[in-house]
């Protein structure tokens, strides 16, 4: 019932409607009788036709008509005239039914089915579509049917593009036509059809066209999404690229076997805890790729290293495609001499195989770093590892790296990856975007103008080879204005604002270092704790720029407005994480933690876990609901005797694989006594749960 | 509308269950009627005497799940009907007559998942077909090249969610398209420049929730819009304020309120379109 007014019907209307319903009921039961008895006489067909003209939604009647057609095709004994006239009758019926309900799936499908028999004139279909599409230019059934007919007729994409253009010319506010244009144009560009092979020319033309739509009526959305698509087309890398890595190119990594070290000149930024004897290697691509393996990524080093590293994609659901890949290099501890630095060279993509949805990895790159091993000198005092990490401000001191260190602090100095043919052809893109920026500066009194300008400027920054964010302040200002201008979507702009802010924070070494802190008691002693990156209290609703943060082992994100930590899985070195005082709504929002196997200390206190009835990350987390966990769930009951796992499955799935020693969960609705007892069971290595020391 | 009575049963009963009133109906009577709609093929019809179709097969399975009576089914038989409708390219037809649509991909995947029989189809191909229907605006259409539509987006995102394949969705792009469905009145439309309608409270909201972007719209304004569509004299919810109510929009209104965490309405699962407790019973209880 769409668009029918709510009003009490008059008695005569009620009677009429009851009579109509009764008539329909009789018609339907007669029809069903014929259907079940397989009666295909002329009278029976007329009856079903009548039914469908009144109610085209009666799908069983369309099925019956198809059976009748099949029956009569056999009867007609391939006499072409009688076959054609029978099928024409079907086409006429569909036309009548569509007049009753233009949106009837059954009617449209019946027409396709009849045409697929191959006995009817297709030319006629174009005329019919002209007629119907002029009545309702947004009808998606008709557009779908149009594509079907165009394919049957082998009409060229150019012809269809002209047809679509007519609709846009008639009314610029026709989203369906813009959509069809995007489909046709994609196909023409992909096929390199003449006139569509020069990407910059095509895009310039399209920008001009869609700008007209956006500027004509700034509230009309028809051109908005098309413009954004053009922008994506302008800046999107044609093929995958390596964005960053850990260790970074040129970095000098110190591997320590224990916390107590005589550090000498080593920088805490580059010190990595090496208990396991495994050195993680992280590759961060600009898009999701597959095919990262020991033949597409190769190593050379000055010592005997296992070169058949096993590369794992960091994706939920065990998909073979991911933006971030990690391998654990096994270094032969005994062979490594602590006095010597070893160079490891990595080459990525010299042999083909790395591929994304947009193409092959075709810019082979290499990077090199050195590692040295610090063997522990003294065994740590028994029990000292049990001390609780406390995230209070008083425990952190700004990290002042001395100039001796500066050349060691490579990880912050991006870009570290040497791509051999560094965007030599980016100039046409910069030109197009600059042109658009100028145009949209004229449209700053409305939301789409501001939003588009913000996007254009962000894209412009991304084009610059040194990853500068010269426009970030202007973009942040635009997004703040949008939050006020368009309150219902304020959190959309807020999320974007957070991402741009982080881009700015991570854009230079100077900026990033002002967020780097040393943790208290360990700063004075001879032992080294990793540097803590403190991004707390920045009002972030979302996190990003992970490609710049792969080196971080200790991260404070507390007192923000995070609802999700999507992407955090890239930070493979993380061992200490503070998420306290955010808006995390459930354990499923913590899915990235499942990939962070080094995680030891986690603060989740004062979030909203257990507060909500609707969980918006329920399906972004691998679970039995999405058929993306296997055995680990099946044998789980043993672990949790007494506690109903069905109530805590989210926490169980996220935490079970972690070896946490410290967890804070207080201040969440879920954290009652029963739950904390459950946690203690799931996390046997736990030493601290909230403020309680466990045995 | 007799031919889609099975859908009507699903809409009405799910709405009742969300409101805690499913006991208002005699479950045995309903189940007896449902089973009379099943055909030898395993598929269910929209009503007694009609032909089987995927649309009604899922509704039948969902209603049985509501009553915790999936055991009355021969699950393999139903699953064989559904899996028999998969094409070589991974797509699904709605019945034996060949109509292909991503709606049917969702119906098939959801139905088989509830029956724990997803292994009967080629899931990878099914997912690839859905992905081939993705558009440059981030949304999905009925078939490759088809225009994005909120109802279709729900089907595709739902199918990807159930198969653990949401990484194929550009969440920020689709999220922007979806959140711009909210119009000034607070209601949601199904495509750009269309009128708002209560049913999109389900299609748009559930999709936004599955991709974790529901905070991009104003929930309070939407709650008000749905409540404004309520017929306060006779009950029920309509498509827009002051229009005639029906069971379809009543269900979508109640389900929308559930997704908005409206007090007194049970939580509904955004992918399976069944109450969360029912879904959890299917997947987490042994």
Coordinates of N, CA, C and O in Angstrom, one line a residue, chain A residues 137 143 160-182 184 206 209-210 212-213 216 222-223 226:
Chain A
X137 N 10.7 8.3 -15.9 CA 12.1 8.2 -16.2 C 13.0 7.6 -15.1 O 14.2 7.4 -15.4
X143 N 14.7 0.6 -16.9 CA 16.2 0.8 -17.2 C 16.8 -0.6 -17.4 O 17.7 -0.8 -18.2
X160 N 23.9 4.0 -26.6 CA 23.1 4.0 -25.4 C 23.5 5.2 -24.5 O 22.7 5.8 -23.8
X161 N 24.8 5.6 -24.6 CA 25.2 6.8 -23.9 C 24.5 8.0 -24.5 O 24.0 8.9 -23.7
X162 N 24.2 8.1 -25.8 CA 23.5 9.2 -26.3 C 22.0 9.2 -25.9 O 21.5 10.2 -25.6
X163 N 21.5 8.0 -25.8 CA 20.1 7.8 -25.3 C 20.0 8.4 -23.9 O 19.1 9.1 -23.5
X164 N 21.0 8.0 -23.1 CA 21.0 8.4 -21.7 C 21.2 9.9 -21.6 O 20.6 10.6 -20.7
X165 N 22.0 10.4 -22.5 CA 22.3 11.9 -22.4 C 21.0 12.7 -22.7 O 20.8 13.7 -22.0
X166 N 20.1 12.1 -23.5 CA 18.9 12.8 -23.8 C 18.1 13.0 -22.5 O 17.4 14.0 -22.3
X167 N 18.1 12.0 -21.7 CA 17.4 12.1 -20.4 C 18.0 13.1 -19.5 O 17.2 13.9 -18.8
X168 N 19.3 13.2 -19.5 CA 20.0 14.2 -18.6 C 19.7 15.6 -19.2 O 19.4 16.5 -18.4
X169 N 19.7 15.7 -20.5 CA 19.4 17.0 -21.1 C 18.0 17.5 -20.7 O 17.7 18.6 -20.5
X170 N 17.0 16.5 -20.8 CA 15.7 16.9 -20.5 C 15.5 17.3 -19.0 O 14.8 18.2 -18.7
X171 N 16.1 16.5 -18.1 CA 16.0 16.8 -16.7 C 17.3 16.3 -16.0 O 17.6 15.2 -15.9
X172 N 18.0 17.3 -15.6 CA 19.3 17.1 -15.0 C 19.2 16.3 -13.7 O 20.1 15.6 -13.2
X173 N 18.0 16.3 -13.1 CA 17.8 15.6 -11.9 C 17.3 14.2 -12.1 O 16.2 13.9 -11.7
X174 N 18.0 13.4 -12.9 CA 17.6 12.0 -13.1 C 18.7 11.1 -12.7 O 19.6 10.8 -13.5
X175 N 18.7 10.7 -11.5 CA 19.7 9.8 -10.9 C 19.9 8.6 -11.7 O 21.0 8.1 -11.9
X176 N 18.8 8.0 -12.2 CA 18.8 6.8 -13.0 C 19.7 6.9 -14.2 O 20.4 6.1 -14.6
X177 N 19.5 8.1 -14.9 CA 20.3 8.3 -16.1 C 21.7 8.5 -15.8 O 22.6 8.0 -16.5
X178 N 22.0 9.3 -14.7 CA 23.4 9.4 -14.3 C 24.1 8.1 -14.0 O 25.2 7.8 -14.3
X179 N 23.3 7.2 -13.3 CA 23.8 5.9 -13.0 C 24.1 5.1 -14.3 O 25.2 4.6 -14.4
X180 N 23.2 5.1 -15.2 CA 23.4 4.4 -16.5 C 24.6 5.0 -17.2 O 25.4 4.2 -17.8
X181 N 24.8 6.3 -17.1 CA 26.0 6.9 -17.7 C 27.2 6.3 -17.1 O 28.2 6.0 -17.8
X182 N 27.3 6.2 -15.8 CA 28.5 5.7 -15.1 C 28.8 4.2 -15.6 O 29.9 3.8 -15.7
X184 N 27.9 2.8 -18.5 CA 28.3 2.9 -19.9 C 29.7 3.4 -20.1 O 30.6 2.9 -20.8
X206 N 33.5 15.0 -18.3 CA 32.5 14.6 -17.4 C 32.4 15.6 -16.2 O 31.3 15.8 -15.7
X209 N 30.2 18.4 -17.2 CA 28.8 18.0 -17.3 C 28.2 17.9 -15.9 O 27.1 18.4 -15.6
X210 N 28.8 17.2 -15.0 CA 28.2 17.0 -13.7 C 28.2 18.2 -12.8 O 27.4 18.5 -12.0
X212 N 27.6 21.1 -13.9 CA 26.3 21.8 -14.3 C 25.2 21.3 -13.4 O 24.4 22.1 -12.9
X213 N 25.1 20.0 -13.2 CA 24.0 19.4 -12.4 C 24.1 19.9 -11.0 O 23.1 20.3 -10.4
X216 N 23.3 23.6 -10.7 CA 22.0 24.0 -11.1 C 21.1 24.0 -9.9 O 20.3 25.0 -9.6
X222 N 21.4 14.3 -7.5 CA 21.6 13.5 -8.7 C 23.0 13.4 -9.1 O 23.5 12.4 -9.6
X223 N 23.7 14.6 -9.0 CA 25.1 14.6 -9.5 C 26.2 14.3 -8.4 O 27.3 14.1 -8.8
X226 N 28.1 11.0 -8.6 CA 28.8 10.9 -9.9 C 30.1 11.7 -9.8 O 31.1 11.3 -10.2

